[in-house]
Coordinates of C-alpha atoms in Angstrom, one line a residue:
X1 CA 78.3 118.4 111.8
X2 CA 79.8 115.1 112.2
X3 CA 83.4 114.1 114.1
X4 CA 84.7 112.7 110.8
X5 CA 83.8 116.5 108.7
X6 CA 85.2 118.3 111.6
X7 CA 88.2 116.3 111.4
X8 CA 88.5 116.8 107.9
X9 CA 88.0 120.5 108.2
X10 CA 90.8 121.3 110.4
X11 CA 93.5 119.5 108.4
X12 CA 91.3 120.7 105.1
X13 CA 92.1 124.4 106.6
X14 CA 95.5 123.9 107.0
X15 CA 96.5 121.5 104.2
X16 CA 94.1 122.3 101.6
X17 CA 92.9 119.2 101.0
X18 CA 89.9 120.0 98.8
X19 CA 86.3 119.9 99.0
X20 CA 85.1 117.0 101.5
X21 CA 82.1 115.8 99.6
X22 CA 84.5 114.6 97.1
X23 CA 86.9 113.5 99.3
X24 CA 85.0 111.9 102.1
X25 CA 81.9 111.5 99.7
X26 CA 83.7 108.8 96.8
X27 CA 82.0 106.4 95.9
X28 CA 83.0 102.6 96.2
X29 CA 80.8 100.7 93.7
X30 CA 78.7 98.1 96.2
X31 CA 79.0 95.0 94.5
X32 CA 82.1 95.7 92.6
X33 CA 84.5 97.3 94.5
X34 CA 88.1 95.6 94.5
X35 CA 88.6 94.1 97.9
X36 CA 91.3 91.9 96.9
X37 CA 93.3 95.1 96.2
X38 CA 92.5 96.5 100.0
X39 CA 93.9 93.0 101.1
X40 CA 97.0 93.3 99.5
X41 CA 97.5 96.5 100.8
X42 CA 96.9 95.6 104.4
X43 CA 99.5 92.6 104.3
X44 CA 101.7 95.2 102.4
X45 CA 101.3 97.4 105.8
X46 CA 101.4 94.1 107.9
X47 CA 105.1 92.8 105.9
X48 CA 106.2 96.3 106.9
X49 CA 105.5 96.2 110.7
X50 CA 106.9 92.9 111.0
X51 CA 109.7 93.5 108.9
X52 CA 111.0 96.3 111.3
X53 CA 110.7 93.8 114.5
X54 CA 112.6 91.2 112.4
X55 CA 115.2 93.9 111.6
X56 CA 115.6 94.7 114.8
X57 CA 116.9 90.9 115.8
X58 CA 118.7 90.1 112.3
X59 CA 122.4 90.4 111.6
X60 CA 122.8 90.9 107.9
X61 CA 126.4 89.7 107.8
X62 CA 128.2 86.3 107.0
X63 CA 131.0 87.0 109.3
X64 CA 131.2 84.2 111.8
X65 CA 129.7 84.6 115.4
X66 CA 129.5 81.7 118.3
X67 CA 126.4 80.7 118.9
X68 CA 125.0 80.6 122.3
X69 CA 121.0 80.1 121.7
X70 CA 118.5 77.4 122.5
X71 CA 119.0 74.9 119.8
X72 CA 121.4 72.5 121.4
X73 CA 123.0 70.8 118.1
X74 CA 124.8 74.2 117.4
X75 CA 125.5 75.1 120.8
X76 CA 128.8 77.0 121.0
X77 CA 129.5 76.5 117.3
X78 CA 130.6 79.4 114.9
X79 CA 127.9 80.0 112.6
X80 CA 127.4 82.6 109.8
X81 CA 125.9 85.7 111.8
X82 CA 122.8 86.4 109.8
X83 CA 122.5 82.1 110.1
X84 CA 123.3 82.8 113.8
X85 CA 120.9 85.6 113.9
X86 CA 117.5 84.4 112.4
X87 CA 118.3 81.1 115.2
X88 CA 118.3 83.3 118.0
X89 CA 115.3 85.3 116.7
X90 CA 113.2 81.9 115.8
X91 CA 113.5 80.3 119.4
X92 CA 115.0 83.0 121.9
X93 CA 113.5 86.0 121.3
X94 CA 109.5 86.6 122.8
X95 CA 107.1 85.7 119.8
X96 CA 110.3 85.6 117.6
X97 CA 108.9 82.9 115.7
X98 CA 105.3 83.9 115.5
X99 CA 106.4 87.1 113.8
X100 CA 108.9 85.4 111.7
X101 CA 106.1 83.2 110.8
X102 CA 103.2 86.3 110.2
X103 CA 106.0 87.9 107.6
X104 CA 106.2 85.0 106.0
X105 CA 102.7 84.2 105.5
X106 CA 102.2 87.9 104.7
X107 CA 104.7 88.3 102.0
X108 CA 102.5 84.6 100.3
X109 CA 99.4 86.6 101.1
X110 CA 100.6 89.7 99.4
X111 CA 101.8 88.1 96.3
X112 CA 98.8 86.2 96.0
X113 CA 95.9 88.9 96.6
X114 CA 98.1 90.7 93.8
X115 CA 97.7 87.8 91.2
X116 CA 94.1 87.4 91.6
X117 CA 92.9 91.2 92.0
X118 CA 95.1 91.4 88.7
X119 CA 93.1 88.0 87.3
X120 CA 89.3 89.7 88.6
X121 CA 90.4 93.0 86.5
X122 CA 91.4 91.2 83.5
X123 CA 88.6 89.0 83.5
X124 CA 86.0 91.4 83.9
X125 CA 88.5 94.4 81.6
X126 CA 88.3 97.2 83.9
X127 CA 91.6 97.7 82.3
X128 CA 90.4 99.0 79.7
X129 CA 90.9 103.3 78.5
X130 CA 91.3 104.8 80.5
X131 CA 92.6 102.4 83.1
X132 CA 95.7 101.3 80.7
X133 CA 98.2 103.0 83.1
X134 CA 96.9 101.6 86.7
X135 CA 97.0 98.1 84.7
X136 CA 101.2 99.0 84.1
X137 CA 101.5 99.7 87.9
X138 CA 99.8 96.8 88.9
X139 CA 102.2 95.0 86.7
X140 CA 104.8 96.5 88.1
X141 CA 104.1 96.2 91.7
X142 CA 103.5 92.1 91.2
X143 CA 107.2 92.0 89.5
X144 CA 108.1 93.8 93.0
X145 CA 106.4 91.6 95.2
X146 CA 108.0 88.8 93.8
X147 CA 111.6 90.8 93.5
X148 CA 110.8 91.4 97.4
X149 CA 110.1 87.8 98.3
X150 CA 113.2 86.6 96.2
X151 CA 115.5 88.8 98.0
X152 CA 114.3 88.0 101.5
X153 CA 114.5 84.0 100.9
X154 CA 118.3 83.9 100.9
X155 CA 118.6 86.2 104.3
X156 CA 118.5 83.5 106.7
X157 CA 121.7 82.0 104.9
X158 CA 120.5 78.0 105.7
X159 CA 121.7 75.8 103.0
X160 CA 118.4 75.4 101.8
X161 CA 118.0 79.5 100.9
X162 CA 121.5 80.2 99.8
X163 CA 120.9 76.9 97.2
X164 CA 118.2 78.5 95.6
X165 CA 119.3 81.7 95.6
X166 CA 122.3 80.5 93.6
X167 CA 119.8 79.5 90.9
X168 CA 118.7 83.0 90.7
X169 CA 122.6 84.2 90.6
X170 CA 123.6 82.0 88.2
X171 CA 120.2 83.2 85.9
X172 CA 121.6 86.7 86.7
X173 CA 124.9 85.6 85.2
X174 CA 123.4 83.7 82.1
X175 CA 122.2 87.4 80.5
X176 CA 124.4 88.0 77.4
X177 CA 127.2 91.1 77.9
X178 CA 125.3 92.0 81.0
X179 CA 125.5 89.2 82.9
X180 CA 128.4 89.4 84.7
X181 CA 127.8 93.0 85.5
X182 CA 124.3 92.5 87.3
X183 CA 125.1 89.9 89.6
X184 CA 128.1 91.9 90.6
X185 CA 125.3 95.1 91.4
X186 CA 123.0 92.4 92.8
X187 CA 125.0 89.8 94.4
X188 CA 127.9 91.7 95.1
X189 CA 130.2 89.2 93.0
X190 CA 130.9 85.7 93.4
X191 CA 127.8 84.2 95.0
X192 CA 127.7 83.9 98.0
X193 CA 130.7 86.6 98.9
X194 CA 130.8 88.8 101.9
X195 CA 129.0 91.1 100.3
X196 CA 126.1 89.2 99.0
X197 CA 123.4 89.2 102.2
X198 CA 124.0 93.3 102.7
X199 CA 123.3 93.3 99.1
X200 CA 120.1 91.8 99.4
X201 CA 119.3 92.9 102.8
X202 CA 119.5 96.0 101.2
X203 CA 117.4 95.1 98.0
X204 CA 114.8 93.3 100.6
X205 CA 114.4 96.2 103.3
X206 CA 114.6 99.5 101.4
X207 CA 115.3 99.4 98.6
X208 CA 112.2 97.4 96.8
X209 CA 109.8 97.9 99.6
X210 CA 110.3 101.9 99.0
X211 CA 109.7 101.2 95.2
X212 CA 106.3 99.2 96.3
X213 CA 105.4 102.0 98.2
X214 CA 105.6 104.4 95.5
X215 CA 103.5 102.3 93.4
X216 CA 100.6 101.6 95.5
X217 CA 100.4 105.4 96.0
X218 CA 100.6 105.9 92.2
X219 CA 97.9 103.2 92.1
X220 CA 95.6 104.3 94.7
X221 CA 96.3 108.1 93.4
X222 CA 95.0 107.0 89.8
X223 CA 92.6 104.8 91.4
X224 CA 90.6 108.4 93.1
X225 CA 91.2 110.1 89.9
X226 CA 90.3 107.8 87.2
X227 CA 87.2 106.3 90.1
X228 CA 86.1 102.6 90.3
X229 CA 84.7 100.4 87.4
X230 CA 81.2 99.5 87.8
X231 CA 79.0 96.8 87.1
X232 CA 76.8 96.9 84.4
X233 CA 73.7 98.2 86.1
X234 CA 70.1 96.4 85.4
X235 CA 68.1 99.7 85.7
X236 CA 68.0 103.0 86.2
X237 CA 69.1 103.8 89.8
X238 CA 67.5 106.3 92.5
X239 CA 70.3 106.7 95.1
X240 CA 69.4 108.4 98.2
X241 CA 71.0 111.6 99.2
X242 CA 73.3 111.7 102.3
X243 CA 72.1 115.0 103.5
X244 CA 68.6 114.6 102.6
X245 CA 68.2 111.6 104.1
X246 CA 69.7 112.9 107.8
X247 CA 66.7 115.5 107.3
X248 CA 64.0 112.9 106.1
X249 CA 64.2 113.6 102.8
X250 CA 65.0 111.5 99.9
X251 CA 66.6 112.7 96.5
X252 CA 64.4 110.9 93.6
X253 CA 66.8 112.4 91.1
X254 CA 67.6 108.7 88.9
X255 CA 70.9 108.1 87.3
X256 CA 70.6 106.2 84.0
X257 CA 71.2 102.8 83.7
X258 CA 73.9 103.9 81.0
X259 CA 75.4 106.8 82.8
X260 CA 78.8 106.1 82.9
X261 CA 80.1 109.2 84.0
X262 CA 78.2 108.5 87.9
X263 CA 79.9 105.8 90.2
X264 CA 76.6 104.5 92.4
X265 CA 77.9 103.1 95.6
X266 CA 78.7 103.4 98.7
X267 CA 80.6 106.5 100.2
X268 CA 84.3 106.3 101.1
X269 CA 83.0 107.6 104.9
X270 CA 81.7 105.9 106.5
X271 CA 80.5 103.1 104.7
X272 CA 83.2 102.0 103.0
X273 CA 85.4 102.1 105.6
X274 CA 83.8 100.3 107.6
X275 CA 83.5 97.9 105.2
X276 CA 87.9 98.4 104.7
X277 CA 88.4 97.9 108.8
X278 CA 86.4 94.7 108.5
X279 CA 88.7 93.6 105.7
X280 CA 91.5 94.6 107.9
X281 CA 90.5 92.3 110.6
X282 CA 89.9 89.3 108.5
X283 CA 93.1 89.8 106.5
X284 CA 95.1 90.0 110.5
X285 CA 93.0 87.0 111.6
X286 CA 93.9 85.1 108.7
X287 CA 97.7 85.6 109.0
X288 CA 97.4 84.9 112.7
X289 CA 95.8 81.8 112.5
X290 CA 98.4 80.9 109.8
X291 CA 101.3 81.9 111.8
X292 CA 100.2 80.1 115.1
X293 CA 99.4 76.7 113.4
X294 CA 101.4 76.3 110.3
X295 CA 105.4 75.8 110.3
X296 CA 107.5 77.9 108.0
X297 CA 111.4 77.0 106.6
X298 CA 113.0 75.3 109.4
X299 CA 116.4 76.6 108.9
X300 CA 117.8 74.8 111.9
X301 CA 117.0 71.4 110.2
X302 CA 118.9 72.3 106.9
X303 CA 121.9 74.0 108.8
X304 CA 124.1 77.0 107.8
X305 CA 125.2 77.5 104.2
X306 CA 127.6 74.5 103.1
X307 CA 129.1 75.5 99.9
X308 CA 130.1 71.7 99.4
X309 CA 126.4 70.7 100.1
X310 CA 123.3 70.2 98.4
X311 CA 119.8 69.7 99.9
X312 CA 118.1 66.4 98.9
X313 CA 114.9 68.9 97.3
X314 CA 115.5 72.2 95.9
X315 CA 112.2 73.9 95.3
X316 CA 111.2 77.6 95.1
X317 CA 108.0 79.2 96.2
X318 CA 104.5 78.7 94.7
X319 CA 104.6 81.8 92.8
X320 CA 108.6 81.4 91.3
X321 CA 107.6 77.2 90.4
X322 CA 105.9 78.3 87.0
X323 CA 109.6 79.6 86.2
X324 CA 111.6 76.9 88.1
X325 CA 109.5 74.5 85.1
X326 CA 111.0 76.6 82.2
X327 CA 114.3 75.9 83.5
X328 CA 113.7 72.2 84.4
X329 CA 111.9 71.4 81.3
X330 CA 114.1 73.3 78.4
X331 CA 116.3 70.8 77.2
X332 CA 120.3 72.4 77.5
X333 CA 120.2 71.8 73.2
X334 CA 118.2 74.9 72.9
X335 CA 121.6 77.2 73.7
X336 CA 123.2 78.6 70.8
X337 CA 125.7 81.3 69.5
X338 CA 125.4 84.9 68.2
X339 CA 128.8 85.1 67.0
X340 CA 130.6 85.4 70.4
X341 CA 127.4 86.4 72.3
X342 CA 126.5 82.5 74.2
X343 CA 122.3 82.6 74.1
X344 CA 122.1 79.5 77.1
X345 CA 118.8 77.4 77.5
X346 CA 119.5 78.8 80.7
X347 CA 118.7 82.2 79.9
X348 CA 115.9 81.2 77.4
X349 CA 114.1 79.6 80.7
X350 CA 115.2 81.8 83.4
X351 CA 115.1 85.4 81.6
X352 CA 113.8 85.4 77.8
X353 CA 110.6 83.5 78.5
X354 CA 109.7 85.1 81.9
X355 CA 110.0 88.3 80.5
X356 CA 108.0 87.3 77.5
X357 CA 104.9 86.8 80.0
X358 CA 105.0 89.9 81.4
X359 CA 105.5 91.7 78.2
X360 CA 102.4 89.9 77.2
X361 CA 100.7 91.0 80.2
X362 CA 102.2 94.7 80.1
X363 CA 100.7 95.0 76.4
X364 CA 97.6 93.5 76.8
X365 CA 95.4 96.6 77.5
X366 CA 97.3 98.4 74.2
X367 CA 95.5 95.0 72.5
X368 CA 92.6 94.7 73.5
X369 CA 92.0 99.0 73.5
X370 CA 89.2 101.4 72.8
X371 CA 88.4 104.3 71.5
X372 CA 86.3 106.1 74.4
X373 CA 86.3 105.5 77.7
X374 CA 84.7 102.4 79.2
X375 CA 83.3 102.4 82.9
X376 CA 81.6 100.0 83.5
X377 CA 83.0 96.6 83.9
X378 CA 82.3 93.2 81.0
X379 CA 80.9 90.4 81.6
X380 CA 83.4 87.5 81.0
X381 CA 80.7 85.2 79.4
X382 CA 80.1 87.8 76.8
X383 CA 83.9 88.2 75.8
X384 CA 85.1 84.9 74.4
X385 CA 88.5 85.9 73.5
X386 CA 89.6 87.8 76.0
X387 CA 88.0 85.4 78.7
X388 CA 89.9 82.3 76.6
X389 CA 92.7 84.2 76.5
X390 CA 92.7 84.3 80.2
X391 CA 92.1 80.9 81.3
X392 CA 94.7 80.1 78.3
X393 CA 97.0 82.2 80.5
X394 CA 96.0 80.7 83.9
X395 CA 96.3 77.0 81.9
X396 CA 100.4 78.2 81.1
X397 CA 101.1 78.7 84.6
X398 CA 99.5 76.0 86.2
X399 CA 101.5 73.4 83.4
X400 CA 104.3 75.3 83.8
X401 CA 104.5 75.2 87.9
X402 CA 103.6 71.2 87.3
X403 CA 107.2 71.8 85.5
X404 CA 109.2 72.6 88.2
X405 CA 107.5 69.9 90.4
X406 CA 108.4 67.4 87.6
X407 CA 111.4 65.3 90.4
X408 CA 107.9 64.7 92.2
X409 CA 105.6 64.3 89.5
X410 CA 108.2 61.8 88.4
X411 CA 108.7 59.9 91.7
X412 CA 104.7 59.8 92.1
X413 CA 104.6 58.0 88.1
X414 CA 107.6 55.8 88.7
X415 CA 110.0 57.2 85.7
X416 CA 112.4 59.4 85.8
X417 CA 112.8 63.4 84.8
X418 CA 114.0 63.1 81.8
X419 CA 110.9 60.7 80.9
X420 CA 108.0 63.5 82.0
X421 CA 110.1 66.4 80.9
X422 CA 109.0 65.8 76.7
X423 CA 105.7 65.4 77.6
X424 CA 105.3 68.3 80.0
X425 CA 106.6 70.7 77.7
X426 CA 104.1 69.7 75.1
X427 CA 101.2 70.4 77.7
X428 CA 102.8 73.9 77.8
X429 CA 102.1 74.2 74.4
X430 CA 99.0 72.4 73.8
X431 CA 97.2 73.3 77.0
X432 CA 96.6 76.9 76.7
X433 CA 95.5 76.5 73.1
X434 CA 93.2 73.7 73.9
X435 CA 92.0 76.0 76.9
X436 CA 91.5 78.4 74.8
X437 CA 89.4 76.8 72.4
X438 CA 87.2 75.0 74.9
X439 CA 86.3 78.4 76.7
X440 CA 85.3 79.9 73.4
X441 CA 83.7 77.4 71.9
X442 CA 81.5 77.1 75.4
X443 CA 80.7 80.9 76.0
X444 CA 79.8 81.4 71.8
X445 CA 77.7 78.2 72.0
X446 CA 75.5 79.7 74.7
X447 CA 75.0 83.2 73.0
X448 CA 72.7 83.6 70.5
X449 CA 74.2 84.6 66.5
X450 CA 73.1 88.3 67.0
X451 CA 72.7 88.6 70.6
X452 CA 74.4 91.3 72.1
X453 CA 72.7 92.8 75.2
X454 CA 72.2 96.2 76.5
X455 CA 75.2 98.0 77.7
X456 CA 77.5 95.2 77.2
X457 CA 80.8 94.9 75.2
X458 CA 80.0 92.7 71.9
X459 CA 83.7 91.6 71.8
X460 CA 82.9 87.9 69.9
X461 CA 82.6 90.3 66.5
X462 CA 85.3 92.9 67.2
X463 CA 87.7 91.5 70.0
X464 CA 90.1 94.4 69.1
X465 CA 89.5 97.8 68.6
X466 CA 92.5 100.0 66.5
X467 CA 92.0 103.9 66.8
X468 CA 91.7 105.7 63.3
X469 CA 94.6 106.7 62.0
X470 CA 95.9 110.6 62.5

């Protein structure tokens, strides 16, 4: 008997963990199983460790302290304490800054192995029934991830990060009747008050990170239940058996090439996790390297929060810029009246049209559904609209994000804002559809009238599949 069924026996016999073929025994498709997921996970785990060696250093309070730290230019000056704080971290405290640095890095790793395990599944619609739910939590967890990177950028209270966290206050604010009363819960009032950092400090270190944990244990839960999507497989397959093959032996018992109720792959022990720890290593190596070479926010550059100040460039993360455009490029006309309720362009840009995409995304599996079950994974050259319904979404972003670079896009053309800002907003619009019809027109060219192969999904006839009515 092996160390790793041993082990599994004496926690089996006293937490009743179930059978240990099934458990240790799960298969992990070979050449599709979701490593992009695993990597999100680990710098999950990775923002968590740091997070708690940051914590111990940070002071989440704007009270005023005297400053008595390396940095000369605010030597023996009364500085916001969490301001104060994050300095004394950054350059007196033993690998300070590399583990400011790692968190940082981590949290842009995190967000983006999110986005494109979420672009992978959608591309390849292992979505699908009876995946719909996992899709939602995935969903949900990217909406957190973001939530969790918002709330941490104002903590270091430079001018920089309480600047652009006042955009996301004064979005906040811009809801109709509910306005007010959310940036009171979130910001604690007036931003920035007294009470604004522990409310986000709060938001930032238990609060979301809590919620994230919930939902990658929902996700990984449904994930064992529900098993891996497959590829399509070529032939029928003759897998080995474990337990033969440690006696010589070898089970010739073939699963059909169309058997999707069999995951072939690799076993969750010891394969697989082997395969996991070498993930692991890369995904630590990676942030290392990032932290130890590249800078992060220099918050001793941009100084404490000035209320009376403004820095030169104001510009959010990569993964808030595609909503930073909708505000930059909506013109202020847009606002109008409900009676007395005030709908600003404001809130069209900052709330209506953000939450439009991810209602989009949300519903898409309850479009594009079926009847039975589907295990095995599409090909995206054989799905036309769902695959040009993808790049089209991919297309929005990316003109979008170009949006909220428009003060350099400008600058690098020679014109002003207001001069790119018409055009840019009619890229929005005509990029995706153009996108669209360029990736459809390109995959149906290539397929035959009447082809439709073996075991695959003939979505160019039937894109959408509604249930029979009850």
């Amino acid at each position: 008997m092996s160390r790793t069924r041993r082990l599994y026996d004496w926690f089996d016999d006293r937490l009743d963990l179930g059978d240990a073929e099934d458990f240790l025994g799960k298969a992990f498709p070979a050449e599709d199983s979701f490593l992009l997921g695993e990597v999100a996970l680990f710098s999950f785990v990775m923002l968590g460790l740091t997070g708690i060696f940051l914590a111990f250093f940070y002071e989440p309070s704007t009270a005023e302290m005297t400053y008595e730290g390396s940095v000369a230019k605010f030597q023996g000056e009364d500085l916001p304490a969490a301001f104060g704080s994050v300095l004394q971290l950054t350059y007196d405290v033993p690998f300070g800054m590399f583990i400011r640095r790692f968190h940082h890095w981590a949290a842009h790793l995190f967000v983006a192995a999110i986005g494109l395990h979420m672009l992978r599944v959608f591309f390849h619609g292992a979505y699908r029934n009876p995946r719909e739910i996992n899709w939602v939590v995935g969903t949900v967890l990217a909406i957190l991830a973001m939530g969790a990177a918002y709330t941490g950028y104002a903590l270091p209270f430079d001018e920089f990060a309480s600047t652009a966290t006042g955009i996301g206050y004064n979005i906040a604010g811009s809801i109709p009747i509910l306005g007010d009363a959310i940036a009171a819960i979130v910001f604690g009032g007036d931003f920035p008050s007294s009470a604004t950092i522990p409310r986000l400090y709060f938001l930032h270190v238990f609060l979301i990170p809590a919620l994230i944990a919930v939902g990658l244990a929902a996700h990984m839960g449904l994930l064992v239940r529900q098993k891996h999507t497959e590829a399509q497989r070529e032939e029928d397959v003759e897998p080995v058996d474990s337990s033969a093959a440690a006696d010589g032996g070898v089970n010739h018992d073939t699963v059909d090439r169309e058997d999707d109720s069999v995951v072939v792959g690799l076993p969750a022990v010891p394969n697989q996790a082997a395969v996991s720890a070498v993930v692991f290593f890369l995904t630590l190596a990676t942030l290392s390297a990032l932290a130890g070479f590249l800078p992060v926010h220099n918050i001793a550059e941009y100084g404490p929060n000035n209320p009376a100040g403004t820095p030169a460039l104001i510009m959010p993360d990569w993964f808030f810029m595609w909503l930073y455009g909708f505000l930059k490029v909506l013109p202020s006309s847009l606002g109008f009246h409900i009676g007395p309720i005030e709908i600003s362009a404001e809130f069209l840009g900052g709330v209506a049209l953000p939450a439009l995409v991810f209602l989009a995304v949300f519903a898409w599996p309850f479009i594009d559904r079926r009847r039975e079950s589907v295990h095995f994974t599409a090909d995206p050259f054989e799905r036309p609209v769902q695959t040009g319904v993808g790049v089209a979404g991919v297309v929005f972003v990316m003109i979008a994000s170009i949006a909220g670079m428009n003060n350099l896009l400008a600058e690098a053309l020679g014109t002003t804002t207001g001069a790119v800002n018409l055009p840019l907003l009619a890229a929005m619009i005509v990029g995706p559809i153009a996108a669209f019809g360029i990736v459809h027109w390109a995959i149906t060219r290539e397929r035959e009238p009447d082809e439709s192969p073996a075991g695959s999904d003939d979505d160019t006839a039937q894109p959408v599949e509604v249930p029979d009515d009850e």
